Amino acid sequence: MSDRTNITDIAEMAHAPAYNDDAANTGETRTLQIFRGDGEGGSLVPYEIELIEGMVVLDAVLKIQAEQAGDLAVRWNCKAAHCGSCSAEINGKPKLLCKSRVEEYDGQEIKVMPLQAFPVVKDLVSDVSWNYGVSAQIQPFNPGKEQAPFTMYEEDVERLYEPKKCIECFMCQDVCHVLRTHHKHPEFAGPRFFVRTQWLEMHPMDENNRLQFLKEGRGGVQYCNITKCCSEVCPVDIHITDNSIIPLKERVADEYYDPAKWLMRKIRGNRRNGSANGNGGTRASHKRAEIRTNG
Amino acid sequence: MIGAGGAGLRAAVAATERGLSVGVVTKSLLGKAHTVMAEGGIAASLGNVDPEDGWQTHFKDTMKSGKFINNWRMAEIFAKEAPDRVYELEQWGALFNRTPEGKISQRPFGAHTYRRLCHVGDRTGLELIRTMQEKVLATDTKVYMETTVTRLFQNDEGRVVGALAYTRETGKFIHFKAKAVVMATGGWGRIFKVTSNSWEGTGDGVMLAYHAGAELVDMEMMQFHPTGMVWPPGVRGLLVTEGVRGEGGLLKNSEGDRYMGNYDEERMELSSRDVVARANYTEVKEGRGSPHGGVYLDITHLGYDKIIQKLPTMHEQFLKLADIDISKEPMEVFPTVHYTMGGIKIDPETAASNVPGLFAAGEVAGGLHGANRLGGNSLSDLLVFGRRAGEGAAEYVKSNGYSTDIPESAVEEEKKRMLDPLQKQGEGENPYHLQQELQEVMMEHANLMRTGDSLKEGLGKVLALKDRLPNMKASGSTLFNPGWHAVQDVNNLVTISEVILRTALERTERRGAQWRLDFDGPDDDLGRVNFIVKEDAQGEVGIEKRDIPPMPEHLRRLFDENQDMSGGEKTGKESQF
Amino acid sequence: MAQSDAARSTTQVLNRLPWWTGPITVTTVLIGFGIYVTASLFLFDRSEYENYLSPFYSPPVGFPEWLPTWLTPAVFVLWIPLGFRATCYYYRKAYYRSFFWDPPACSSKAQQREPRSPENYRGETALFVLNNIHRYFLYGSLIVLVFLWYDTALAFLPQGSFGISLGSIIFLINVSLISAYTLSCHSLRHLIGGQVDCYSCVTGGNARRKAYNWLSVLNRQHALWAWLSLFSLLITDIYVRLLLAGAITDLRIL
Ligand SMILES: Cc1cc2nc3c(=O)[nH]c(=O)nc-3n(C[C@H](O)[C@H](O)[C@H](O)COP(=O)(O)OP(=O)(O)OC[C@H]3O[C@@H](n4cnc5c(N)ncnc54)[C@H](O)[C@@H]3O)c2cc1C
Ligand code: SF4
Ligand code: SF4
Ligand code: FES
Ligand code: FES
């Protein structure tokens, strides 16, 4: 420790170390085409900015906002792909602006547009409030008479962590052709809400049944033709189609399309929630002796 | 309710359950508030992993870390009620990682005696806010998204009877008539350039309350999180969760030394946030920093598989944004402004402020955390005091009858004030540039280590900026116009900065987050007071030194006889600065 | 997941290909396969060469005299694997995208080309609701799979004693890929564990959970298994036919 230059001047010590940001200037410039306009229409406007090392498209947009177009509308919060605010379309594909590096588009144009499946408000902002309306129509979690703290084992809930990761960026909603091309908003809940319904349905403590909602109600799961665009865009890698939609479709099939299951239900006379064959009790409804082995 | 973070939503649920008609106002979309970004976990003494844990230890840890200037009654309520609030979340559908016995699992965190943080991977805040959001959506509560409150209205008696807000998507004003207002607007990290906060962290709530005559407490206390990202510039300040150190991450300087031993031999990397932050700062200041001006945080010894399992978000964040694979290379980190301990002074039982009809909870309220917040204590704070605020407000509304009408002229006047920057002709100041200037001033003068001279110089600069505020100008219309919005933010930020600088000048000692280099160690007399700020009759910042009432016997007994209750901590090198 | 630079640049190249390359390739391959299967169904009635039975014809069933001779025994069994594949969640995706352009790809440009107007789009509510019988094809396919393993065992028993030759190895690869495809089926995954909400509440739950987790791992690559097993089927059948035609002789290894 002897050779260390301990600073003794307190004034100097109170002075926060400066960052050498010049090192990050690449000296290059880059042009972004950004949609400017509102619900009535608009056009792509080119903006040129200095390129900074490691820049993401959101940085670029905010730089334009601070220096060239103060009223350029864009949503953002966390800048770290945690909150799902900054969704927009880059070159026709939904992206989180804070997670898309400008370098990724070397040699290509960068065209930034708002989400197209929802009404455009202004510039890069669309009105996504429809989604919250759908969310409100899904029956909430209902553990029946059980009171927390629950005894739930990791083995029973491990597959629920994946759908729970959703950051509600609504990019899957945007890219889903049932909404974007076919505008089935009134009859179709969209992948985001299948993800939510899936964990609710598979939750060991939940007692509600949302299969009717999915098949006949506003869920409209059969409109989904499992073409997986939603899975391709999910920023938190939820395998939406494989792990949420298809399992739900299978449960709907159990309930509505499987003659054998139908017969079994007739014979046994029980229409239990969650799994139609009375085979996968919820912890809340089946207070059986615990049959558990370690694994 | 103003604010849709954990605190605002919890308050809304509480008030709705009591039969009130509730509206929640938020600047962003639902579910995007800071709460969603919290990673580490939520602190509650469930004792699932360490059965010895109980509210007493949690209380002690909280007080010790707050250097005893916390409101002890708040801390007591908090430690006692936190477990119930966590179970309540579970009841509403939240899912935490489990122990082998099927209970909620808990992880260790800096300066918590026991393993206490209930968590789900590194996205606990997401789980919390999503659960609350879904709970609120299932009630009749009306949610006003992307709506910013700009002023509170008071009647002749001084009661808060409503607020003016404007909705971004339409550009229209809304006049809310409300018998009570709960402020849950979060912190004000954005007065600093390097911060983990989003654009929302502009302290609107604390300023709305201040202008309505509310008392603020502990405003000098800003928490610097020891580990924020430093490179590339676009991500500077982004949080590197304390979980990394919780999982065994080591801090090293450019010479490869694991230096925490020089600052806190016992707890090393898991020392309290203020200590680790100052250590990192000192290393860099003394020339042992990395090329980009940080120190190294090394987790490579954990191995790829473990890292992916325990810290997936961090791995992804560094890989994606900084081209660094944290399973192979160390991260570069430096302290980043993170949390505001101070805020609106509230009554511990009802979360009421001194202004009738105004309640506060969450980060915007002050008192619980004292001079330094413990990691994970914020999320439980939101729930404990969010609920109390909601119930307090419901109680207040039921027992008071009065009209919420105010003269139309007051509403018009506020609208005019708001629209002014858009109507200005000719040259004006760019609000973004003013904000940047302010941030640089605060970085330079009110950073982790402070001196009287530097604070005074900073105050001068801030006051100069204040004079330029009326010149701000925005272009465009009222429709989703961030520039116009920034004008309002800057107004708040400048006043908060002034308050912070002035209170920091008053607290002439070293205590928790307030570290005055021109004074040695903590001052016992100052350890018995809070600085209370209130707008005075001339509209200036009025500061009052107020004694902390002595701790009652049943709490005092919890601490050892020989425990140093002054809140001082002199370990190793720390005492030098 | 960490991506190597090479992997990253291939993804980048793939991303830059025009959006229609995907659907066109799938269409071509599937049509090609269809033509081959139809042709072989009607053109050849022999499917056995020594101890090899072409997987299209397994299990071998008797061919009643009264049927027109232009049919082959394969019609009695082939509908099972074909139906299985036609109603498979993965192939559904593939043909909705490539044959029906519903949507052909995910970019907004591609989706603007969707042929159906919003009023005419029915998803899986109308005709394709039939795909819900997939699970019954699964049950059939599981039975067929047993026979395929039996055939494979036979393939290792030329003239009644153990021997390895190129043909038997091809058979083994084929049956393994088909098993991977069949076991990674979504309906099977549902049957085994997907329908259970609480493993620790049901008898045998732990075993089911383990099986479910294992199938889930396999399921992640379901598309890959779908394609590989399709090609391996094709190759196995061609191999048997080449032997039958005397164009090649089986390479004996052991
Ligand atoms: C990156 C990060 C990580 C963190 N990790 C942890 C952790 O692991 N554990 C922990 O305990 N704590 C953690 N914290 C701290 C904790 O998340 C916050 O302190 C807490 O979420 C604050 O909640 P809140 O409800 O008070 O306010 P916020 O969540 O900040 O919400 C404020 C709300 O008020 C609204 N609002 C603000 N101004 C106005 C206005 N003028 N008009 C209308 N609405 C307005 C906003 O839109 C928002 O909805 C972390 C914080 C950050 C930033
Ligand atoms: S898989 Fe279904 S939900 Fe997902 S994008 Fe395709 S049609 Fe939409
Ligand atoms: S499921 Fe994925 S893509 Fe859809 S909203 Fe959630 S995070 Fe976004
Ligand atoms: S800003 Fe939060 S996800 Fe991009
Ligand atoms: S899902 Fe493809 S075979 Fe069943």
PDB file of N, CA, C and O in Angstrom, chain A residues 31-35 44-47 109-113:
ATOM      1  N   THR A  31     -27.603   7.775 -40.217  1.00  0.00           N
ATOM      2  CA  THR A  31     -28.916   8.368 -40.460  1.00  0.00           C
ATOM      3  C   THR A  31     -30.009   7.397 -40.053  1.00  0.00           C
ATOM      4  O   THR A  31     -29.968   6.223 -40.403  1.00  0.00           O
ATOM      5  N   LEU A  32     -30.963   7.902 -39.299  1.00  0.00           N
ATOM      6  CA  LEU A  32     -32.124   7.082 -38.927  1.00  0.00           C
ATOM      7  C   LEU A  32     -33.360   7.690 -39.564  1.00  0.00           C
ATOM      8  O   LEU A  32     -33.530   8.904 -39.569  1.00  0.00           O
ATOM      9  N   GLN A  33     -34.217   6.829 -40.079  1.00  0.00           N
ATOM     10  CA  GLN A  33     -35.495   7.316 -40.587  1.00  0.00           C
ATOM     11  C   GLN A  33     -36.525   7.062 -39.503  1.00  0.00           C
ATOM     12  O   GLN A  33     -36.747   5.928 -39.123  1.00  0.00           O
ATOM     13  N   ILE A  34     -37.136   8.119 -39.049  1.00  0.00           N
ATOM     14  CA  ILE A  34     -38.089   7.973 -37.949  1.00  0.00           C
ATOM     15  C   ILE A  34     -39.456   8.461 -38.379  1.00  0.00           C
ATOM     16  O   ILE A  34     -39.576   9.518 -39.004  1.00  0.00           O
ATOM     17  N   PHE A  35     -40.462   7.667 -38.026  1.00  0.00           N
ATOM     18  CA  PHE A  35     -41.828   8.055 -38.380  1.00  0.00           C
ATOM     19  C   PHE A  35     -42.224   9.292 -37.585  1.00  0.00           C
ATOM     20  O   PHE A  35     -42.137   9.309 -36.360  1.00  0.00           O
ATOM     21  N   LEU A  44     -41.744   9.076 -42.914  1.00  0.00           N
ATOM     22  CA  LEU A  44     -40.431   8.827 -42.332  1.00  0.00           C
ATOM     23  C   LEU A  44     -39.567  10.051 -42.564  1.00  0.00           C
ATOM     24  O   LEU A  44     -39.462  10.546 -43.684  1.00  0.00           O
ATOM     25  N   VAL A  45     -38.955  10.544 -41.475  1.00  0.00           N
ATOM     26  CA  VAL A  45     -38.099  11.719 -41.599  1.00  0.00           C
ATOM     27  C   VAL A  45     -36.670  11.301 -41.263  1.00  0.00           C
ATOM     28  O   VAL A  45     -36.441  10.641 -40.256  1.00  0.00           O
ATOM     29  N   PRO A  46     -35.712  11.621 -42.117  1.00  0.00           N
ATOM     30  CA  PRO A  46     -34.331  11.236 -41.806  1.00  0.00           C
ATOM     31  C   PRO A  46     -33.678  12.189 -40.796  1.00  0.00           C
ATOM     32  O   PRO A  46     -33.878  13.399 -40.861  1.00  0.00           O
ATOM     33  N   TYR A  47     -32.960  11.619 -39.840  1.00  0.00           N
ATOM     34  CA  TYR A  47     -32.177  12.412 -38.889  1.00  0.00           C
ATOM     35  C   TYR A  47     -30.763  11.868 -38.878  1.00  0.00           C
ATOM     36  O   TYR A  47     -30.561  10.662 -38.813  1.00  0.00           O
ATOM     37  N   GLU A 109     -30.553   0.220 -43.925  1.00  0.00           N
ATOM     38  CA  GLU A 109     -31.242   1.422 -43.458  1.00  0.00           C
ATOM     39  C   GLU A 109     -31.833   1.114 -42.087  1.00  0.00           C
ATOM     40  O   GLU A 109     -32.056  -0.044 -41.744  1.00  0.00           O
ATOM     41  N   ILE A 110     -32.094   2.147 -41.302  1.00  0.00           N
ATOM     42  CA  ILE A 110     -32.826   1.953 -40.059  1.00  0.00           C
ATOM     43  C   ILE A 110     -34.104   2.760 -40.156  1.00  0.00           C
ATOM     44  O   ILE A 110     -34.071   3.992 -40.204  1.00  0.00           O
ATOM     45  N   LYS A 111     -35.221   2.045 -40.227  1.00  0.00           N
ATOM     46  CA  LYS A 111     -36.506   2.738 -40.280  1.00  0.00           C
ATOM     47  C   LYS A 111     -37.275   2.413 -39.014  1.00  0.00           C
ATOM     48  O   LYS A 111     -37.573   1.252 -38.760  1.00  0.00           O
ATOM     49  N   VAL A 112     -37.564   3.423 -38.236  1.00  0.00           N
ATOM     50  CA  VAL A 112     -38.257   3.180 -36.971  1.00  0.00           C
ATOM     51  C   VAL A 112     -39.706   3.646 -37.077  1.00  0.00           C
ATOM     52  O   VAL A 112     -39.972   4.796 -37.423  1.00  0.00           O
ATOM     53  N   MET A 113     -40.616   2.720 -36.786  1.00  0.00           N
ATOM     54  CA  MET A 113     -42.051   3.004 -36.871  1.00  0.00           C
ATOM     55  C   MET A 113     -42.706   2.617 -35.540  1.00  0.00           C
ATOM     56  O   MET A 113     -42.181   1.785 -34.820  1.00  0.00           O
TER      57      MET A 113
END
